[in-house]
Every structure is written in structure tokens, then in C-alpha cells.
Amino acid sequence: MKDKNLVAPTPPMGWNSWDCYGAAVTEEQLLGNAEYMRDNLKQYGWQYVVCDIQWYEPKAKDNNYNNFTELCMDEYSRLIPAENRFHSAKNGAGFKPIADKIHEMGLKFGIHIMRGIPRQAVHRNTKLLGTDKTARDIAAQFSVCPWNTDMYGVNPDAEGAQEYYNSLFAMYSLWGVDFVKVDDIANTEFKPHDPYSARREIEMIRKAIDNCGRDMVLSLSPGPAQIEVADHLCENANMWRMTGDFWDHWDKLYAMFERAEKWYPYVGNGCWPDCDMLPLGNISVNSAYCGEKNRMSNFTRDEQITLMTLWCIFRSPLMFGGEMRNNDEWTLSLITNDEVLAVNQHSHGAHPVINAQGIIIWQSESDNGEPILAVFNTDEAPHTVTVNTDIIGIYGKRLLRDLWERKDVSPIEFSFDCTVNPHGAKLYKLIKGE
């Protein structure tokens, strides 16, 4: 097993089924998007195909949850894929046939799970693998998710609790899972008396992954995570959400600047504060969720540039949310610009340097030491911005390269001007001159 940080040495890039299919994604949709990624995105670094929530629920049909519904579960209290949605899971195969197909494409497979143990396992008092204890013995009956009724938390002091988590990740290892998004575990909003009450469950999950025999990226959701426990998150996880669910509305995008400013010191070395998914392209396919049903992203093109620019210079994980097979030329261009993606994957030291009168500037550095500048206009009108390079510690002659346009703009020495559209952004590299 690799060191935790070596499993995700750069921010993970992939696709997650939630923004387009909610709780109801199917095998065909997973594999169809995997094929699209193989054919169109793999060469740019996109590699994870992640099946989001409720894959164990036969009746799931949109973004809403069916309270106290029947779930598919094995004899050891472990949730397994619903065969009516994932036909290859029959005869106890689980997700292995899907994972095998995705691996054959040169990609990696991920799943979403909820923290804890199924309530139906507790109510039936079913067995646990590797111990003579049962589901009731390890359940924390007062530890429940306020927005999903599937699970009880696990009592970390109970005998058999670690064995239960070990059995989960042993099964995921046999399936060929490379990425696990654990939900109801990083959020502070719903737990005011103990906002990080899941700390010890995170530690049990970390131990279970380390002992399962397979490298897996660990992603924690939802946010906002607490900055006060940043060191604990860095020690145990690869990704953690610093925000609640992010959707295609300007106010949520604008709020991300403040969150990024708080979390940037913790970015790097296999630890990636997560701005959440990219609600781009064709989203909310199954239901009208946070906007019209089956829509293209509500973000304007300038806002989409801002989104990708902030996520990339901050070095957030990049998880595309739309039905990729319906991408138009514009959407595809956003996620295949190799010079922009290189900022996400191969830069360091990103931090905000200016925030005044609607203009926000972030600065980072490429792997070969060339400064990178992102200039954002959060105002409602276009602005021409004069960037004085000496103020941000950049001296001497440089060649200004526009990374979105993939072209050199002009030689500069002390300053340069750029016009930025409302809610738009520019991304530059300052290449060393002679």
C-alpha cells in the first residue's frame, strides 16, 4: 500500500454521477460516460468515474431520497448494488464487472457511501464479518444523518466496529474500487453541539483503507469542513469538502473565493480541500433540482471561465458533473485546455494577493518557477485592470501568455493591462524573458 498522500499526488480529476443523475444512475450511464472519458478526456488527465449515492436502492429515480426504503444488502450488513439498475452485479458480483470494464479503458472507478451502518441491518440485527458481534452491537442510535434515512453512525468504542469497516473496504477492494466518497462525515452545519463528531469514524475508515490491500482515494463530504480540524483532515483524507453542495448559481461561485482564501494554506501533498463538483454541461437530467430539469448549466460562459480558473489555480479536485455524452463544443473546450489544466495539476503556492473593488487576483507558480496570475472580475460591469508586477514580487522582462487563449499576448516589464468581462476571469503565465 502506498502512503496516503502518494495515492493522490495531484488533485483527482474525474466525473461524478450526482449532478446529472442524482440518486438514480444506472450501469449503462456509468459505462457510457466512462467510454466518453476514455475517448475524449483521458489524454488530458481525467481518470475517475464515480458512482454517487443510492446505488444500493432499487427504487431510486431522481435527486430525492425515499425515506426508510428497502436497500440491497448482503448477509454481513454491507450494502450491495441494486441489480435492477446494475445488471452485472447479479450472483454476488457487486461492482467488480463494472470496475473491470472501466479499468480496461485505462480509467479508475469510484463509489459514494454514507457514513455508518444501514438502519435496516440494525433493525434486523444482522451479522458482521470478522466478529461475533452484530449490527445492533456497533450502531450509534443517536448518530443519524438529517437528510438521509439510510444509516446509523457507528460507535467507535464498540467491539466489532472496526471489523465492520474493515469488511466494507475489503469488499470494495475485491470489487476494484479506486476512489471512495464518504458522505455525512465532514459537515459542520448539522451538528452544532459536536460539529466534528465523526472524527473517529474517519480514523476507522482510514485504518480500513490502509488494511484492505488496495490504494483508494478518500474523499469526505459534505462541507463546510472546519478549518480548526484541518490537520486531522490532512492526516486522514485526500479530499474534503469546504462547502455545501455547489450548483450553477453565481452567489455560490462568488462565495467560493472566501472559502478558498481560508483553505489555501492546506493545499498540496495529497491533501486537497475540495470546492465541490463542476456543474457544467447537461445537468439535472432526472429532475428539476436547483434549477430546470435537464438543463445546460445556468452559468454564463464568463462564469464558467471563472469557475474553472478558480478551481485550477486553487488546485481543487476537478469532478465534472454533467452528462458528458451531451457535451457541446464549448463545454468540451473548458475541460480539455491543457495549459489551464496544468495549473491545477502542476503548480504550487497559490494565494490571493489583491481583493478590491470587485477585482480579485490570485498568484501561483508553475513547476519551472514561472509566475501564474488569475485576474477575476466579480463586478457586474467590465473592468480594465492594470496589474503592477512589482507589487506582487515579479521583476524584470516577461512574456505574457494567455492560458485560456493559448497564445502569447505581449512582452511586459513593469505592468500590463487586461480587460475582464463581468463575472469573468483571465489566466496568465509570465514567461521569463531574455
Short mmCIF file of C-alpha atoms in Angstrom, two decimals, residues 23-389:
data_model
loop_
_atom_site.label_atom_id
_atom_site.label_comp_id
_atom_site.label_asym_id
_atom_site.label_seq_id
_atom_site.Cartn_x
_atom_site.Cartn_y
_atom_site.Cartn_z
CA ALA A 23 -29.57 9.06 -6.82
CA ALA A 24 -30.66 7.07 -9.87
CA VAL A 25 -27.64 6.46 -12.12
CA THR A 26 -27.58 3.13 -13.98
CA GLU A 27 -24.91 0.80 -15.30
CA GLU A 28 -25.42 2.00 -18.88
CA GLN A 29 -25.00 5.63 -17.83
CA LEU A 30 -21.84 4.90 -15.84
CA LEU A 31 -20.21 2.95 -18.63
CA GLY A 32 -21.39 5.37 -21.32
CA ASN A 33 -19.72 8.25 -19.53
CA ALA A 34 -16.62 6.15 -18.93
CA GLU A 35 -16.38 5.49 -22.67
CA TYR A 36 -16.70 9.20 -23.36
CA MET A 37 -13.93 9.94 -20.87
CA ARG A 38 -11.71 7.31 -22.47
CA ASP A 39 -12.24 8.73 -25.94
CA ASN A 40 -12.20 12.48 -25.20
CA LEU A 41 -10.70 13.30 -21.79
CA LYS A 42 -8.27 10.61 -20.67
CA GLN A 43 -5.39 12.17 -22.58
CA TYR A 44 -5.87 15.37 -20.55
CA GLY A 45 -5.63 13.62 -17.17
CA TRP A 46 -9.28 12.84 -16.44
CA GLN A 47 -9.46 9.33 -14.96
CA TYR A 48 -12.03 8.73 -12.19
CA VAL A 49 -15.59 7.54 -12.90
CA VAL A 50 -17.56 7.84 -9.66
CA CYS A 51 -20.98 6.32 -8.94
CA ASP A 52 -22.70 8.59 -6.43
CA ILE A 53 -25.32 7.92 -3.76
CA GLN A 54 -28.07 5.26 -3.51
CA TRP A 55 -26.58 2.66 -5.85
CA TYR A 56 -27.98 0.09 -3.41
CA GLU A 57 -31.57 1.35 -3.73
CA PRO A 58 -33.83 -0.32 -6.32
CA LYS A 59 -36.50 2.41 -6.32
CA ALA A 60 -34.28 5.48 -6.74
CA LYS A 61 -35.48 7.64 -9.64
CA ASP A 62 -34.15 11.22 -9.26
CA ASN A 63 -32.31 13.52 -6.82
CA ASN A 64 -34.76 12.88 -3.98
CA TYR A 65 -34.42 10.20 -1.32
CA ASN A 66 -37.08 7.61 -0.47
CA ASN A 67 -37.24 7.63 3.31
CA PHE A 68 -36.78 4.28 5.06
CA THR A 69 -36.86 2.44 1.75
CA GLU A 70 -35.64 -1.13 1.27
CA LEU A 71 -31.94 -1.35 0.43
CA CYS A 72 -29.94 -4.16 -1.16
CA MET A 73 -27.69 -5.73 1.46
CA ASP A 74 -25.64 -8.89 1.91
CA GLU A 75 -25.71 -11.21 4.92
CA TYR A 76 -22.95 -9.22 6.65
CA SER A 77 -24.81 -5.88 6.80
CA ARG A 78 -22.99 -4.48 3.75
CA LEU A 79 -24.87 -2.60 1.04
CA ILE A 80 -24.55 -4.01 -2.47
CA PRO A 81 -25.60 -2.69 -5.91
CA ALA A 82 -29.28 -2.88 -6.90
CA GLU A 83 -29.42 -5.45 -9.69
CA ASN A 84 -32.34 -3.75 -11.47
CA ARG A 85 -30.02 -0.77 -12.10
CA PHE A 86 -26.67 -2.57 -12.28
CA HIS A 87 -27.40 -5.82 -14.07
CA SER A 88 -23.82 -7.12 -13.96
CA ALA A 89 -23.95 -7.15 -10.13
CA LYS A 90 -26.04 -10.35 -10.09
CA ASN A 91 -24.80 -13.54 -8.38
CA GLY A 92 -22.88 -11.54 -5.81
CA ALA A 93 -20.53 -9.90 -8.33
CA GLY A 94 -21.06 -6.43 -6.89
CA PHE A 95 -19.36 -3.65 -8.79
CA LYS A 96 -16.47 -5.81 -9.98
CA PRO A 97 -17.73 -6.27 -13.58
CA ILE A 98 -18.22 -2.51 -13.97
CA ALA A 99 -14.86 -1.73 -12.35
CA ASP A 100 -13.15 -4.27 -14.60
CA LYS A 101 -14.60 -2.63 -17.72
CA ILE A 102 -13.55 0.82 -16.53
CA HIS A 103 -10.05 -0.41 -15.73
CA GLU A 104 -9.82 -1.92 -19.21
CA MET A 105 -10.42 1.60 -20.53
CA GLY A 106 -7.37 2.79 -18.60
CA LEU A 107 -9.56 4.64 -16.09
CA LYS A 108 -10.34 4.30 -12.38
CA PHE A 109 -13.62 3.52 -10.60
CA GLY A 110 -15.13 5.17 -7.55
CA ILE A 111 -18.21 4.90 -5.35
CA HIS A 112 -20.12 7.02 -2.85
CA ILE A 113 -21.02 5.63 0.58
CA MET A 114 -22.79 7.01 3.62
CA ARG A 115 -21.02 7.02 6.98
CA GLY A 116 -22.19 4.25 9.29
CA ILE A 117 -24.22 1.04 9.14
CA PRO A 118 -27.62 0.54 7.45
CA ARG A 119 -30.60 1.07 9.73
CA GLN A 120 -32.24 -1.99 8.24
CA ALA A 121 -29.22 -4.05 9.33
CA VAL A 122 -29.62 -2.74 12.87
CA HIS A 123 -33.36 -3.37 12.92
CA ARG A 124 -32.85 -6.94 11.64
CA ASN A 125 -29.77 -7.41 13.84
CA THR A 126 -27.78 -8.95 11.02
CA LYS A 127 -24.28 -10.40 11.24
CA LEU A 128 -20.93 -8.67 10.78
CA LEU A 129 -17.98 -10.26 9.02
CA GLY A 130 -14.91 -11.00 11.14
CA THR A 131 -16.60 -10.82 14.55
CA ASP A 132 -19.36 -12.45 16.54
CA LYS A 133 -20.90 -9.03 17.18
CA THR A 134 -23.98 -7.88 15.27
CA ALA A 135 -25.22 -4.67 13.67
CA ARG A 136 -27.03 -3.63 16.87
CA ASP A 137 -23.84 -4.00 18.87
CA ILE A 138 -21.98 -1.33 16.93
CA ALA A 139 -24.70 1.17 15.99
CA ALA A 140 -24.74 4.66 17.49
CA GLN A 141 -28.50 5.11 17.61
CA PHE A 142 -28.42 8.89 18.14
CA SER A 143 -25.92 9.45 15.33
CA VAL A 144 -28.10 9.92 12.26
CA CYS A 145 -27.95 11.91 9.06
CA PRO A 146 -30.57 14.71 8.97
CA TRP A 147 -31.14 14.48 5.22
CA ASN A 148 -30.93 10.75 4.51
CA THR A 149 -32.57 7.94 6.50
CA ASP A 150 -30.41 5.02 5.37
CA MET A 151 -27.82 4.81 8.13
CA TYR A 152 -26.95 4.96 11.81
CA GLY A 153 -23.47 6.08 12.75
CA VAL A 154 -21.02 3.53 14.12
CA ASN A 155 -19.97 3.64 17.78
CA PRO A 156 -16.15 3.70 17.59
CA ASP A 157 -15.87 2.29 21.13
CA ALA A 158 -17.95 -0.78 20.31
CA GLU A 159 -16.29 -4.15 19.85
CA GLY A 160 -16.78 -5.12 16.21
CA ALA A 161 -16.92 -1.54 14.88
CA GLN A 162 -13.50 -1.61 13.22
CA GLU A 163 -14.20 -5.11 11.89
CA TYR A 164 -17.34 -3.80 10.19
CA TYR A 165 -15.46 -1.02 8.40
CA ASN A 166 -12.68 -3.46 7.56
CA SER A 167 -15.24 -5.77 5.94
CA LEU A 168 -16.64 -2.91 3.86
CA PHE A 169 -13.32 -1.89 2.41
CA ALA A 170 -12.20 -5.49 1.93
CA MET A 171 -15.28 -5.92 -0.28
CA TYR A 172 -14.58 -2.66 -2.13
CA SER A 173 -11.02 -3.84 -2.70
CA LEU A 174 -12.30 -7.08 -4.25
CA TRP A 175 -14.60 -5.03 -6.49
CA GLY A 176 -11.65 -2.94 -7.70
CA VAL A 177 -12.69 0.38 -6.20
CA ASP A 178 -10.07 3.16 -6.53
CA PHE A 179 -11.94 6.11 -5.01
CA VAL A 180 -14.42 6.32 -2.11
CA LYS A 181 -16.51 9.39 -1.37
CA VAL A 182 -17.80 9.14 2.21
CA ASP A 183 -20.82 11.31 2.99
CA ASP A 184 -22.31 12.80 6.19
CA ILE A 185 -18.83 12.94 7.69
CA ALA A 186 -17.16 16.33 7.05
CA ASN A 187 -20.12 18.65 7.54
CA THR A 188 -20.39 21.05 10.47
CA GLU A 189 -23.72 22.72 9.72
CA PHE A 190 -25.99 19.94 11.00
CA LYS A 191 -24.05 19.06 14.16
CA PRO A 192 -23.87 22.31 16.19
CA HIS A 193 -23.16 20.58 19.51
CA ASP A 194 -20.37 18.40 18.11
CA PRO A 195 -19.61 19.60 14.60
CA TYR A 196 -16.79 17.12 14.06
CA SER A 197 -18.42 14.16 15.79
CA ALA A 198 -17.41 11.80 13.00
CA ARG A 199 -13.68 12.27 13.71
CA ARG A 200 -13.21 8.73 15.00
CA GLU A 201 -15.24 7.21 12.17
CA ILE A 202 -12.85 8.96 9.77
CA GLU A 203 -9.98 7.32 11.63
CA MET A 204 -11.65 3.89 11.39
CA ILE A 205 -12.19 4.38 7.67
CA ARG A 206 -8.57 5.45 7.21
CA LYS A 207 -7.42 2.31 9.04
CA ALA A 208 -9.76 0.11 6.98
CA ILE A 209 -8.40 1.52 3.72
CA ASP A 210 -4.82 1.08 4.87
CA ASN A 211 -5.54 -2.56 5.71
CA CYS A 212 -7.62 -3.52 2.66
CA GLY A 213 -4.76 -4.22 0.26
CA ARG A 214 -5.76 -1.67 -2.38
CA ASP A 215 -4.91 2.00 -2.83
CA MET A 216 -8.03 4.20 -2.63
CA VAL A 217 -8.51 7.94 -2.69
CA LEU A 218 -10.57 9.04 0.34
CA SER A 219 -12.95 11.96 -0.22
CA LEU A 220 -15.08 13.38 2.62
CA SER A 221 -18.42 15.16 2.16
CA PRO A 222 -20.34 17.36 2.56
CA GLY A 223 -18.93 20.66 3.76
CA PRO A 224 -18.28 23.05 5.17
CA ALA A 225 -15.44 21.31 6.96
CA GLN A 226 -13.91 23.05 9.96
CA ILE A 227 -10.62 24.84 9.48
CA GLU A 228 -9.86 24.01 13.14
CA VAL A 229 -9.51 20.32 12.25
CA ALA A 230 -7.52 20.85 9.06
CA ASP A 231 -4.52 18.92 10.39
CA HIS A 232 -6.71 15.91 11.18
CA LEU A 233 -8.22 16.03 7.71
CA CYS A 234 -4.77 16.24 6.12
CA GLU A 235 -3.65 13.24 8.16
CA ASN A 236 -6.57 11.02 7.19
CA ALA A 237 -8.15 12.10 3.88
CA ASN A 238 -7.14 13.09 0.37
CA MET A 239 -10.10 15.41 -0.27
CA TRP A 240 -12.65 17.15 1.93
CA ARG A 241 -15.44 19.50 1.06
CA MET A 242 -15.04 23.09 2.20
CA THR A 243 -18.57 23.94 1.10
CA GLY A 244 -22.08 22.59 0.94
CA ASP A 245 -23.44 21.32 -2.37
CA PHE A 246 -22.29 23.62 -5.15
CA TRP A 247 -24.65 24.37 -8.04
CA ASP A 248 -24.79 26.65 -11.06
CA HIS A 249 -25.65 29.94 -9.32
CA TRP A 250 -23.38 32.99 -9.21
CA ASP A 251 -23.82 33.57 -5.47
CA LYS A 252 -22.37 30.13 -4.72
CA LEU A 253 -19.44 30.75 -7.05
CA TYR A 254 -18.76 34.18 -5.55
CA ALA A 255 -18.80 32.68 -2.04
CA MET A 256 -16.09 30.23 -3.06
CA PHE A 257 -13.47 32.98 -3.15
CA GLU A 258 -13.79 33.47 0.60
CA ARG A 259 -13.62 29.72 1.23
CA ALA A 260 -10.56 29.33 -0.97
CA GLU A 261 -8.84 32.20 0.83
CA LYS A 262 -9.36 30.37 4.13
CA TRP A 263 -8.19 26.94 2.95
CA TYR A 264 -5.29 27.64 0.57
CA PRO A 265 -2.54 27.02 3.19
CA TYR A 266 -3.62 23.35 3.36
CA VAL A 267 -3.44 22.58 -0.37
CA GLY A 268 -0.86 20.05 -1.57
CA ASN A 269 0.99 16.81 -0.80
CA GLY A 270 -2.00 14.53 -1.32
CA CYS A 271 -4.33 16.83 0.63
CA TRP A 272 -6.88 18.69 -1.48
CA PRO A 273 -9.55 20.97 0.03
CA ASP A 274 -12.49 20.42 -2.29
CA CYS A 275 -14.54 23.21 -3.90
CA ASP A 276 -17.06 20.51 -4.95
CA MET A 277 -18.16 19.38 -8.38
CA LEU A 278 -18.25 21.24 -11.66
CA PRO A 279 -21.95 21.74 -12.56
CA LEU A 280 -21.17 22.22 -16.24
CA GLY A 281 -22.77 20.90 -19.40
CA ASN A 282 -26.03 18.90 -19.22
CA ILE A 283 -27.14 18.60 -15.57
CA SER A 284 -30.25 17.66 -13.54
CA VAL A 285 -31.26 15.13 -16.18
CA ASN A 286 -33.72 13.23 -13.97
CA SER A 287 -35.42 16.07 -12.10
CA ALA A 288 -35.69 19.83 -11.67
CA TYR A 289 -33.00 20.13 -8.99
CA CYS A 290 -31.54 23.54 -8.12
CA GLY A 291 -32.88 24.74 -11.48
CA GLU A 292 -34.79 23.47 -14.50
CA LYS A 293 -34.86 19.78 -15.34
CA ASN A 294 -32.44 18.51 -17.99
CA ARG A 295 -30.74 21.89 -18.44
CA MET A 296 -27.41 23.09 -19.64
CA SER A 297 -25.52 24.87 -16.87
CA ASN A 298 -27.03 28.19 -15.76
CA PHE A 299 -23.57 29.72 -15.54
CA THR A 300 -22.76 32.20 -18.28
CA ARG A 301 -19.68 31.43 -20.34
CA ASP A 302 -17.73 34.05 -18.41
CA GLU A 303 -18.83 32.47 -15.13
CA GLN A 304 -17.75 29.06 -16.39
CA ILE A 305 -14.31 30.50 -17.16
CA THR A 306 -14.22 31.96 -13.63
CA LEU A 307 -15.23 28.61 -12.17
CA MET A 308 -12.55 26.66 -13.99
CA THR A 309 -9.92 29.33 -13.34
CA LEU A 310 -10.54 29.42 -9.58
CA TRP A 311 -10.72 25.63 -9.24
CA CYS A 312 -7.49 25.29 -11.21
CA ILE A 313 -5.33 27.93 -9.56
CA PHE A 314 -6.57 26.92 -6.09
CA ARG A 315 -5.91 23.28 -7.09
CA SER A 316 -9.27 21.87 -6.13
CA PRO A 317 -10.12 18.36 -7.30
CA LEU A 318 -11.96 18.52 -10.62
CA MET A 319 -15.10 16.38 -10.72
CA PHE A 320 -17.24 17.08 -13.77
CA GLY A 321 -20.96 16.79 -13.09
CA GLY A 322 -22.73 16.89 -16.46
CA GLU A 323 -23.82 14.07 -18.76
CA MET A 324 -20.61 14.06 -20.76
CA ARG A 325 -22.10 12.42 -23.83
CA ASN A 326 -24.18 15.58 -24.31
CA ASN A 327 -21.24 18.00 -24.07
CA ASP A 328 -21.26 20.75 -26.65
CA GLU A 329 -18.07 22.11 -28.20
CA TRP A 330 -17.84 24.93 -25.65
CA THR A 331 -18.14 22.63 -22.63
CA LEU A 332 -15.58 20.22 -24.03
CA SER A 333 -13.18 23.10 -24.64
CA LEU A 334 -13.40 24.12 -20.96
CA ILE A 335 -12.14 20.77 -19.75
CA THR A 336 -9.54 20.00 -22.43
CA ASN A 337 -7.37 23.12 -22.27
CA ASP A 338 -4.07 21.52 -21.36
CA GLU A 339 -2.42 24.80 -20.33
CA VAL A 340 -5.21 25.60 -17.86
CA LEU A 341 -5.33 22.05 -16.51
CA ALA A 342 -1.57 22.16 -15.99
CA VAL A 343 -2.12 24.94 -13.45
CA ASN A 344 -4.39 22.59 -11.50
CA GLN A 345 -2.05 19.63 -11.72
CA HIS A 346 1.43 21.15 -11.74
CA SER A 347 1.64 24.46 -9.90
CA HIS A 348 2.22 25.41 -6.29
CA GLY A 349 1.98 28.22 -3.76
CA ALA A 350 -1.38 29.63 -4.87
CA HIS A 351 -2.65 32.51 -2.74
CA PRO A 352 -4.78 35.64 -3.11
CA VAL A 353 -2.86 38.90 -3.48
CA ILE A 354 -5.48 41.56 -4.32
CA ASN A 355 -9.18 41.92 -3.48
CA ALA A 356 -10.51 45.40 -4.15
CA GLN A 357 -13.48 46.98 -5.94
CA GLY A 358 -14.66 43.70 -7.40
CA ILE A 359 -11.23 42.66 -8.70
CA ILE A 360 -9.60 39.59 -7.17
CA ILE A 361 -6.11 38.43 -8.17
CA TRP A 362 -4.56 35.10 -7.26
CA GLN A 363 -0.92 34.23 -7.80
CA SER A 364 0.85 30.87 -8.02
CA GLU A 365 3.95 29.42 -9.63
CA SER A 366 4.50 26.76 -12.27
CA ASP A 367 6.78 23.81 -11.67
CA ASN A 368 9.58 25.59 -13.53
CA GLY A 369 9.25 28.73 -11.44
CA GLU A 370 7.21 30.93 -13.78
CA PRO A 371 4.57 33.13 -12.10
CA ILE A 372 0.90 32.44 -12.82
CA LEU A 373 -1.74 35.12 -12.31
CA ALA A 374 -5.53 34.76 -12.27
CA VAL A 375 -7.46 38.03 -12.58
CA PHE A 376 -11.15 37.83 -11.64
CA ASN A 377 -13.85 40.46 -12.15
CA THR A 378 -16.72 39.78 -9.71
CA ASP A 379 -18.47 43.05 -10.65
CA GLU A 380 -21.49 43.47 -12.91
CA ALA A 381 -19.59 45.59 -15.46
CA PRO A 382 -16.42 45.01 -17.47
CA HIS A 383 -13.19 46.35 -15.97
CA THR A 384 -9.80 47.17 -17.43
CA VAL A 385 -7.29 46.19 -14.79
CA THR A 386 -3.72 47.45 -14.54
CA VAL A 387 -1.53 44.81 -12.92
CA ASN A 388 1.71 46.24 -11.50
CA THR A 389 4.00 43.24 -11.39
#
